[in-house]
PDB file of C-alpha atoms in Angstrom:
ATOM      1  CA  MET A 182     152.405  68.419 169.081  1.00 54.00           C
ATOM      2  CA  THR A 183     151.219  67.182 165.701  1.00 58.00           C
ATOM      3  CA  GLY A 184     151.653  63.906 163.872  1.00 61.00           C
ATOM      4  CA  MET A 185     150.226  62.031 160.940  1.00 58.00           C
ATOM      5  CA  VAL A 186     147.780  59.138 161.177  1.00 59.00           C
ATOM      6  CA  ALA A 187     146.556  57.492 157.979  1.00 59.00           C
ATOM      7  CA  GLY A 188     147.534  60.560 156.002  1.00 62.00           C
ATOM      8  CA  ALA A 189     145.676  62.999 158.251  1.00 66.00           C
ATOM      9  CA  ARG A 190     147.332  65.585 160.465  1.00 71.00           C
ATOM     10  CA  VAL A 191     146.583  64.915 164.124  1.00 76.00           C
ATOM     11  CA  ASN A 192     147.059  67.347 166.957  1.00 80.00           C
ATOM     12  CA  ALA A 193     148.092  64.895 169.676  1.00 82.00           C
ATOM     13  CA  ASP A 194     147.438  67.474 172.401  1.00 85.00           C
ATOM     14  CA  GLU A 195     143.745  67.363 171.545  1.00 88.00           C
ATOM     15  CA  ILE A 196     143.369  63.600 172.069  1.00 91.00           C
ATOM     16  CA  PRO A 197     143.217  63.586 175.904  1.00 93.00           C
ATOM     17  CA  VAL A 198     140.885  66.602 175.865  1.00 93.00           C
ATOM     18  CA  ILE A 199     138.470  64.953 173.432  1.00 94.00           C
ATOM     19  CA  THR A 200     138.746  61.612 175.251  1.00 95.00           C
ATOM     20  CA  GLY A 201     137.756  63.298 178.509  1.00 96.00           C
ATOM     21  CA  ARG A 202     134.806  64.982 176.847  1.00 96.00           C
ATOM     22  CA  LEU A 203     133.693  61.750 175.184  1.00 96.00           C
ATOM     23  CA  ARG A 204     133.782  59.931 178.527  1.00 97.00           C
ATOM     24  CA  LEU A 205     131.840  62.714 180.212  1.00 97.00           C
ATOM     25  CA  VAL A 206     129.155  62.734 177.507  1.00 97.00           C
ATOM     26  CA  ALA A 207     128.987  58.921 177.472  1.00 97.00           C
ATOM     27  CA  LEU A 208     128.372  58.851 181.224  1.00 97.00           C
ATOM     28  CA  LEU A 209     125.877  61.706 181.020  1.00 97.00           C
ATOM     29  CA  LEU A 210     123.836  60.108 178.217  1.00 96.00           C
ATOM     30  CA  ALA A 211     123.990  56.628 179.738  1.00 96.00           C
ATOM     31  CA  THR A 212     122.852  57.995 183.090  1.00 96.00           C
ATOM     32  CA  ILE A 213     119.962  59.834 181.445  1.00 96.00           C
ATOM     33  CA  GLY A 214     118.955  56.685 179.532  1.00 96.00           C
ATOM     34  CA  LEU A 215     119.443  53.941 182.089  1.00 95.00           C
ATOM     35  CA  GLY A 216     118.824  56.110 185.155  1.00 95.00           C
ATOM     36  CA  GLY A 217     115.794  57.703 183.533  1.00 96.00           C
ATOM     37  CA  GLY A 218     114.390  54.272 182.742  1.00 95.00           C
ATOM     38  CA  VAL A 219     114.877  53.068 186.294  1.00 95.00           C
ATOM     39  CA  ALA A 220     113.356  56.245 187.735  1.00 96.00           C
ATOM     40  CA  ALA A 221     110.380  56.184 185.355  1.00 96.00           C
ATOM     41  CA  ALA A 222     109.737  52.498 186.086  1.00 94.00           C
ATOM     42  CA  LEU A 223     109.817  53.139 189.834  1.00 94.00           C
ATOM     43  CA  ILE A 224     107.634  56.253 189.716  1.00 96.00           C
ATOM     44  CA  ALA A 225     105.037  54.759 187.389  1.00 94.00           C
ATOM     45  CA  SER A 226     105.329  51.222 188.833  1.00 90.00           C
ATOM     46  CA  GLU A 227     105.640  50.079 185.243  1.00 90.00           C
ATOM     47  CA  PRO A 228     108.675  47.839 184.652  1.00 89.00           C
ATOM     48  CA  VAL A 229     108.343  48.138 180.858  1.00 91.00           C
ATOM     49  CA  LEU A 230     109.668  51.700 181.148  1.00 94.00           C
ATOM     50  CA  LEU A 231     112.900  50.207 182.442  1.00 95.00           C
ATOM     51  CA  LEU A 232     113.355  48.517 179.073  1.00 96.00           C
ATOM     52  CA  VAL A 233     112.828  51.805 177.217  1.00 97.00           C
ATOM     53  CA  GLY A 234     115.635  53.326 179.303  1.00 97.00           C
ATOM     54  CA  VAL A 235     117.799  50.296 178.574  1.00 97.00           C
ATOM     55  CA  ALA A 236     117.169  50.763 174.848  1.00 98.00           C
ATOM     56  CA  ALA A 237     118.326  54.386 175.049  1.00 97.00           C
ATOM     57  CA  GLY A 238     121.368  53.429 177.125  1.00 97.00           C
ATOM     58  CA  LEU A 239     122.379  50.698 174.697  1.00 97.00           C
ATOM     59  CA  GLY A 240     121.983  53.165 171.830  1.00 97.00           C
ATOM     60  CA  VAL A 241     124.494  55.499 173.483  1.00 96.00           C
ATOM     61  CA  THR A 242     127.146  52.773 173.318  1.00 96.00           C
ATOM     62  CA  GLN A 243     126.837  52.529 169.523  1.00 92.00           C
ATOM     63  CA  LEU A 244     129.330  55.338 169.033  1.00 87.00           C
ATOM     64  CA  THR A 245     131.417  53.168 166.746  1.00 76.00           C
ATOM     65  CA  GLY A 246     130.187  50.940 163.950  1.00 63.00           C
ATOM     66  CA  TYR A 247     129.248  53.292 161.183  1.00 63.00           C
TER      67      TYR A 247
ATOM     68  CA  MET B 161     127.759  85.778 158.746  1.00 50.00           C
ATOM     69  CA  LYS B 162     129.641  82.805 157.351  1.00 63.00           C
ATOM     70  CA  VAL B 163     129.804  81.134 160.768  1.00 71.00           C
ATOM     71  CA  ALA B 164     126.083  81.718 161.326  1.00 77.00           C
ATOM     72  CA  SER B 165     125.365  80.120 157.964  1.00 84.00           C
ATOM     73  CA  LEU B 166     127.513  77.085 158.842  1.00 84.00           C
ATOM     74  CA  ARG B 167     125.774  76.754 162.198  1.00 87.00           C
ATOM     75  CA  ARG B 168     122.382  76.833 160.527  1.00 91.00           C
ATOM     76  CA  ARG B 169     123.471  74.178 158.043  1.00 92.00           C
ATOM     77  CA  TRP B 170     124.858  72.025 160.868  1.00 92.00           C
ATOM     78  CA  LEU B 171     121.635  72.366 162.856  1.00 95.00           C
ATOM     79  CA  VAL B 172     119.452  71.486 159.850  1.00 96.00           C
ATOM     80  CA  SER B 173     121.655  68.472 159.100  1.00 96.00           C
ATOM     81  CA  VAL B 174     121.566  67.211 162.679  1.00 97.00           C
ATOM     82  CA  VAL B 175     117.787  67.635 162.894  1.00 98.00           C
ATOM     83  CA  LEU B 176     117.316  65.778 159.588  1.00 98.00           C
ATOM     84  CA  TYR B 177     119.746  63.034 160.676  1.00 97.00           C
ATOM     85  CA  THR B 178     117.912  62.548 163.964  1.00 98.00           C
ATOM     86  CA  ALA B 179     114.442  62.624 162.405  1.00 98.00           C
ATOM     87  CA  ALA B 180     115.355  60.275 159.530  1.00 98.00           C
ATOM     88  CA  GLY B 181     116.940  57.786 161.910  1.00 98.00           C
ATOM     89  CA  ALA B 182     113.941  57.938 164.235  1.00 98.00           C
ATOM     90  CA  LEU B 183     111.673  57.196 161.284  1.00 98.00           C
ATOM     91  CA  ALA B 184     113.766  54.221 160.174  1.00 98.00           C
ATOM     92  CA  SER B 185     114.230  52.844 163.698  1.00 98.00           C
ATOM     93  CA  THR B 186     110.553  53.057 164.596  1.00 98.00           C
ATOM     94  CA  ALA B 187     109.755  51.304 161.298  1.00 98.00           C
ATOM     95  CA  VAL B 188     112.146  48.491 162.279  1.00 98.00           C
ATOM     96  CA  GLY B 189     110.444  48.313 165.673  1.00 98.00           C
ATOM     97  CA  ILE B 190     106.973  48.157 164.122  1.00 98.00           C
ATOM     98  CA  ALA B 191     108.071  45.363 161.776  1.00 98.00           C
ATOM     99  CA  LEU B 192     109.527  43.344 164.668  1.00 97.00           C
ATOM    100  CA  GLY B 193     106.438  43.964 166.797  1.00 97.00           C
ATOM    101  CA  LEU B 194     104.203  42.728 163.991  1.00 96.00           C
ATOM    102  CA  LEU B 195     106.414  39.658 163.635  1.00 95.00           C
ATOM    103  CA  GLY B 196     106.068  39.000 167.365  1.00 94.00           C
ATOM    104  CA  ALA B 197     102.305  39.397 167.229  1.00 92.00           C
ATOM    105  CA  SER B 198     102.018  36.889 164.392  1.00 91.00           C
ATOM    106  CA  LEU B 199     104.350  34.454 166.166  1.00 87.00           C
ATOM    107  CA  ALA B 200     102.283  34.678 169.350  1.00 78.00           C
ATOM    108  CA  ALA B 201      99.155  33.938 167.329  1.00 76.00           C
ATOM    109  CA  GLY B 202     100.851  30.931 165.760  1.00 76.00           C
ATOM    110  CA  ILE B 203     102.847  29.277 168.540  1.00 75.00           C
ATOM    111  CA  GLY B 204     101.424  30.660 171.774  1.00 72.00           C
ATOM    112  CA  GLU B 205     103.015  32.621 174.635  1.00 75.00           C
ATOM    113  CA  GLY B 206     105.305  30.268 176.554  1.00 82.00           C
ATOM    114  CA  TRP B 207     108.429  31.029 174.525  1.00 87.00           C
ATOM    115  CA  ARG B 208     108.501  34.777 175.211  1.00 89.00           C
ATOM    116  CA  VAL B 209     110.433  35.179 178.477  1.00 93.00           C
ATOM    117  CA  PRO B 210     112.903  32.314 177.868  1.00 94.00           C
ATOM    118  CA  PHE B 211     113.639  33.667 174.390  1.00 95.00           C
ATOM    119  CA  ALA B 212     114.307  37.217 175.621  1.00 96.00           C
ATOM    120  CA  LEU B 213     116.478  35.926 178.472  1.00 97.00           C
ATOM    121  CA  ALA B 214     118.393  33.637 176.104  1.00 97.00           C
ATOM    122  CA  VAL B 215     119.191  36.398 173.601  1.00 96.00           C
ATOM    123  CA  GLY B 216     120.093  38.881 176.341  1.00 97.00           C
ATOM    124  CA  GLY B 217     122.125  36.248 178.166  1.00 96.00           C
ATOM    125  CA  PHE B 218     123.998  35.401 174.981  1.00 94.00           C
ATOM    126  CA  GLY B 219     124.812  39.062 174.500  1.00 95.00           C
ATOM    127  CA  LEU B 220     125.952  39.483 178.087  1.00 96.00           C
ATOM    128  CA  ALA B 221     128.119  36.351 177.967  1.00 94.00           C
ATOM    129  CA  ARG B 222     129.695  37.651 174.773  1.00 93.00           C
ATOM    130  CA  MET B 223     130.408  41.024 176.364  1.00 94.00           C
ATOM    131  CA  LEU B 224     131.977  39.324 179.392  1.00 93.00           C
ATOM    132  CA  GLY B 225     134.441  37.466 177.190  1.00 88.00           C
ATOM    133  CA  ALA B 226     132.732  34.153 176.508  1.00 81.00           C
ATOM    134  CA  PRO B 227     134.101  32.326 173.484  1.00 71.00           C
ATOM    135  CA  ARG B 228     133.841  34.739 170.614  1.00 70.00           C
ATOM    136  CA  ILE B 229     130.719  33.649 168.855  1.00 76.00           C
ATOM    137  CA  PRO B 230     130.360  35.875 165.769  1.00 82.00           C
ATOM    138  CA  LEU B 231     127.669  38.500 166.115  1.00 86.00           C
ATOM    139  CA  PRO B 232     125.092  37.988 163.364  1.00 87.00           C
ATOM    140  CA  GLN B 233     125.364  41.123 161.285  1.00 88.00           C
ATOM    141  CA  TRP B 234     125.624  42.687 157.876  1.00 87.00           C
ATOM    142  CA  ARG B 235     129.241  43.885 157.760  1.00 83.00           C
ATOM    143  CA  ARG B 236     128.549  47.122 155.997  1.00 88.00           C
ATOM    144  CA  GLN B 237     129.247  50.820 156.502  1.00 88.00           C
ATOM    145  CA  THR B 238     127.220  53.797 155.360  1.00 88.00           C
ATOM    146  CA  PRO B 239     128.542  54.883 151.930  1.00 88.00           C
ATOM    147  CA  GLU B 240     131.109  57.632 152.461  1.00 85.00           C
ATOM    148  CA  PHE B 241     130.765  58.966 148.920  1.00 88.00           C
ATOM    149  CA  TRP B 242     127.406  60.497 149.845  1.00 89.00           C
ATOM    150  CA  ARG B 243     129.420  63.093 151.759  1.00 86.00           C
ATOM    151  CA  PHE B 244     131.336  64.151 148.662  1.00 90.00           C
ATOM    152  CA  ARG B 245     128.553  64.039 146.094  1.00 92.00           C
ATOM    153  CA  LEU B 246     125.486  65.300 147.910  1.00 93.00           C
ATOM    154  CA  PRO B 247     124.587  68.439 149.880  1.00 93.00           C
ATOM    155  CA  MET B 248     125.206  67.991 153.611  1.00 92.00           C
ATOM    156  CA  PRO B 249     121.497  67.992 154.650  1.00 94.00           C
ATOM    157  CA  ILE B 250     120.722  65.208 152.156  1.00 96.00           C
ATOM    158  CA  THR B 251     123.772  63.218 153.235  1.00 96.00           C
ATOM    159  CA  ALA B 252     122.746  63.585 156.874  1.00 96.00           C
ATOM    160  CA  THR B 253     119.217  62.399 156.046  1.00 97.00           C
ATOM    161  CA  LEU B 254     120.510  59.353 154.165  1.00 96.00           C
ATOM    162  CA  TRP B 255     122.966  58.519 156.976  1.00 95.00           C
ATOM    163  CA  GLY B 256     120.136  58.790 159.484  1.00 97.00           C
ATOM    164  CA  LEU B 257     117.883  56.502 157.431  1.00 97.00           C
ATOM    165  CA  ASP B 258     120.673  53.978 156.926  1.00 96.00           C
ATOM    166  CA  LEU B 259     121.942  53.899 160.514  1.00 96.00           C
ATOM    167  CA  GLY B 260     118.381  54.043 161.844  1.00 97.00           C
ATOM    168  CA  LEU B 261     117.718  50.684 160.217  1.00 96.00           C
ATOM    169  CA  VAL B 262     120.133  49.374 162.888  1.00 96.00           C
ATOM    170  CA  PHE B 263     120.883  45.995 161.312  1.00 95.00           C
ATOM    171  CA  THR B 264     122.038  47.180 157.871  1.00 93.00           C
ATOM    172  CA  THR B 265     125.391  48.480 159.161  1.00 93.00           C
ATOM    173  CA  TRP B 266     128.136  47.257 161.520  1.00 91.00           C
ATOM    174  CA  LEU B 267     127.060  46.367 165.026  1.00 91.00           C
ATOM    175  CA  THR B 268     129.726  46.892 167.649  1.00 90.00           C
ATOM    176  CA  TYR B 269     127.789  45.233 170.462  1.00 94.00           C
ATOM    177  CA  PRO B 270     124.991  42.638 170.768  1.00 95.00           C
ATOM    178  CA  GLY B 271     122.488  45.011 172.411  1.00 96.00           C
ATOM    179  CA  PRO B 272     120.419  45.616 169.249  1.00 97.00           C
ATOM    180  CA  TRP B 273     119.711  41.877 169.007  1.00 97.00           C
ATOM    181  CA  PHE B 274     118.495  41.921 172.605  1.00 98.00           C
ATOM    182  CA  LEU B 275     116.194  44.817 171.729  1.00 98.00           C
ATOM    183  CA  ALA B 276     114.999  42.926 168.648  1.00 98.00           C
ATOM    184  CA  ALA B 277     114.167  39.969 170.899  1.00 97.00           C
ATOM    185  CA  LEU B 278     112.291  42.276 173.278  1.00 97.00           C
ATOM    186  CA  ALA B 279     110.380  43.787 170.342  1.00 97.00           C
ATOM    187  CA  VAL B 280     109.377  40.353 169.040  1.00 96.00           C
ATOM    188  CA  VAL B 281     108.574  39.038 172.501  1.00 94.00           C
ATOM    189  CA  GLY B 282     106.448  42.078 173.339  1.00 93.00           C
ATOM    190  CA  GLY B 283     104.357  41.514 170.228  1.00 91.00           C
ATOM    191  CA  SER B 284     103.243  45.137 170.249  1.00 94.00           C
ATOM    192  CA  PRO B 285     104.168  47.221 167.170  1.00 96.00           C
ATOM    193  CA  MET B 286     103.706  50.453 169.129  1.00 97.00           C
ATOM    194  CA  GLY B 287     105.787  49.250 172.087  1.00 96.00           C
ATOM    195  CA  ALA B 288     108.524  48.000 169.772  1.00 97.00           C
ATOM    196  CA  ALA B 289     108.530  51.324 167.919  1.00 98.00           C
ATOM    197  CA  VAL B 290     109.067  53.136 171.225  1.00 97.00           C
ATOM    198  CA  LEU B 291     111.887  50.736 172.104  1.00 97.00           C
ATOM    199  CA  PHE B 292     113.743  51.227 168.840  1.00 98.00           C
ATOM    200  CA  GLY B 293     112.960  54.938 168.818  1.00 98.00           C
ATOM    201  CA  ALA B 294     114.599  55.244 172.248  1.00 98.00           C
ATOM    202  CA  HIS B 295     117.596  53.273 171.024  1.00 98.00           C
ATOM    203  CA  TRP B 296     118.008  55.636 168.103  1.00 98.00           C
ATOM    204  CA  LEU B 297     117.693  58.734 170.272  1.00 97.00           C
ATOM    205  CA  GLY B 298     120.464  57.374 172.500  1.00 97.00           C
ATOM    206  CA  ARG B 299     122.647  56.782 169.487  1.00 96.00           C
ATOM    207  CA  ALA B 300     121.847  60.054 167.732  1.00 97.00           C
ATOM    208  CA  ALA B 301     122.354  62.116 170.892  1.00 96.00           C
ATOM    209  CA  TRP B 302     126.097  62.055 170.212  1.00 96.00           C
ATOM    210  CA  VAL B 303     125.865  64.292 167.170  1.00 95.00           C
ATOM    211  CA  TRP B 304     124.147  66.986 169.220  1.00 96.00           C
ATOM    212  CA  PHE B 305     127.279  67.178 171.374  1.00 95.00           C
ATOM    213  CA  ALA B 306     129.639  67.562 168.410  1.00 91.00           C
ATOM    214  CA  PRO B 307     130.277  71.290 169.023  1.00 90.00           C
ATOM    215  CA  TYR B 308     131.405  70.442 172.564  1.00 92.00           C
ATOM    216  CA  LEU B 309     133.341  67.306 171.637  1.00 91.00           C
ATOM    217  CA  LEU B 310     135.386  68.825 168.803  1.00 87.00           C
ATOM    218  CA  PRO B 311     137.731  71.589 169.965  1.00 83.00           C
ATOM    219  CA  SER B 312     138.278  72.808 166.409  1.00 81.00           C
ATOM    220  CA  ALA B 313     137.131  72.282 162.838  1.00 76.00           C
ATOM    221  CA  VAL B 314     140.158  70.045 162.141  1.00 82.00           C
ATOM    222  CA  SER B 315     139.785  67.767 165.170  1.00 83.00           C
ATOM    223  CA  ALA B 316     138.240  64.793 163.348  1.00 83.00           C
ATOM    224  CA  PRO B 317     141.440  62.662 163.193  1.00 85.00           C
ATOM    225  CA  ALA B 318     142.148  63.279 166.891  1.00 89.00           C
ATOM    226  CA  THR B 319     138.513  62.428 167.661  1.00 89.00           C
ATOM    227  CA  ALA B 320     138.857  59.077 165.900  1.00 88.00           C
ATOM    228  CA  LEU B 321     141.786  58.222 168.176  1.00 90.00           C
ATOM    229  CA  ALA B 322     139.929  59.525 171.240  1.00 93.00           C
ATOM    230  CA  ILE B 323     136.941  57.307 170.410  1.00 92.00           C
ATOM    231  CA  VAL B 324     139.243  54.281 170.487  1.00 92.00           C
ATOM    232  CA  ARG B 325     140.271  55.289 174.021  1.00 94.00           C
ATOM    233  CA  THR B 326     136.589  55.590 174.991  1.00 95.00           C
ATOM    234  CA  VAL B 327     135.671  52.077 173.867  1.00 95.00           C
ATOM    235  CA  PRO B 328     136.406  50.394 177.253  1.00 95.00           C
ATOM    236  CA  LEU B 329     133.913  52.730 178.964  1.00 97.00           C
ATOM    237  CA  LEU B 330     131.281  52.108 176.277  1.00 97.00           C
ATOM    238  CA  HIS B 331     131.886  48.378 176.714  1.00 96.00           C
ATOM    239  CA  ARG B 332     131.193  48.629 180.457  1.00 97.00           C
ATOM    240  CA  VAL B 333     128.091  50.764 179.934  1.00 97.00           C
ATOM    241  CA  HIS B 334     126.791  48.179 177.472  1.00 97.00           C
ATOM    242  CA  ILE B 335     127.275  45.416 180.045  1.00 97.00           C
ATOM    243  CA  VAL B 336     125.368  47.458 182.637  1.00 97.00           C
ATOM    244  CA  GLY B 337     122.614  48.059 180.079  1.00 97.00           C
ATOM    245  CA  LEU B 338     122.243  44.358 179.359  1.00 98.00           C
ATOM    246  CA  VAL B 339     122.187  43.471 183.065  1.00 97.00           C
ATOM    247  CA  VAL B 340     119.502  46.092 183.728  1.00 96.00           C
ATOM    248  CA  GLY B 341     117.603  44.899 180.657  1.00 97.00           C
ATOM    249  CA  LEU B 342     117.652  41.260 181.752  1.00 97.00           C
ATOM    250  CA  THR B 343     116.485  42.366 185.199  1.00 95.00           C
ATOM    251  CA  GLY B 344     113.713  44.305 183.489  1.00 95.00           C
ATOM    252  CA  VAL B 345     112.583  41.239 181.565  1.00 95.00           C
ATOM    253  CA  ILE B 346     112.326  39.256 184.808  1.00 94.00           C
ATOM    254  CA  LEU B 347     110.432  42.101 186.517  1.00 92.00           C
ATOM    255  CA  VAL B 348     108.020  42.443 183.591  1.00 89.00           C
ATOM    256  CA  ALA B 349     107.449  38.684 183.624  1.00 90.00           C
ATOM    257  CA  LEU B 350     106.792  38.724 187.377  1.00 90.00           C
ATOM    258  CA  ALA B 351     104.470  41.732 187.080  1.00 85.00           C
ATOM    259  CA  GLY B 352     102.501  39.938 184.368  1.00 77.00           C
ATOM    260  CA  ARG B 353     101.700  36.971 186.600  1.00 58.00           C
TER     261      ARG B 353
END
């Protein structure tokens, strides 16, 4: 099924597929960032590493705003 | 042959985008770290933890629906005409430099201000560079997944609509990030005692 949005042709069938992939990648990247920070901080007993993971995780959420 | 050439051009563009943004973001981090170091020399140390907690707390309250205090930001987008007038690798480099500066384009969420506070509070140019470098890598990681995210070469309009549907998840992840970050600030403060 196709439609037009703002003058561009959109294949509506693709939207749920891409949405699912975006959610999967968002969770994957956020887990790597935040989870990696937590794990690194625990392993190295260095809480600053937690903040580096937080920085990466917050960066992942900046998908919009270009 | 044509597809291989396009792939090579895409890869070069993505590498340049990522590298340019990392350069700009680490420069922002270094500048904020230097600012923090000079502030510490001028007004002492006691303000550090309360300041970081206040900025992070403001961001978290905003994300949780507190009265909509405007997010301080430069309401600007990267120039789209670069895409039409310049070769793709140069456009990608310029986009990376521009977006890597973090505060020169639209901010969707308050997290970058929390990171700026952490960079200033830390007072270490190297530490702040790592912080902003990590933030950029998280942001730039999306483009590396583009071949997976886009089912076809004409999927961009559908992707724009799909991104809108993904915003609630990104919103929740940002809240988790701020909570973990605020916890981190408290842990770092406790560890420093």
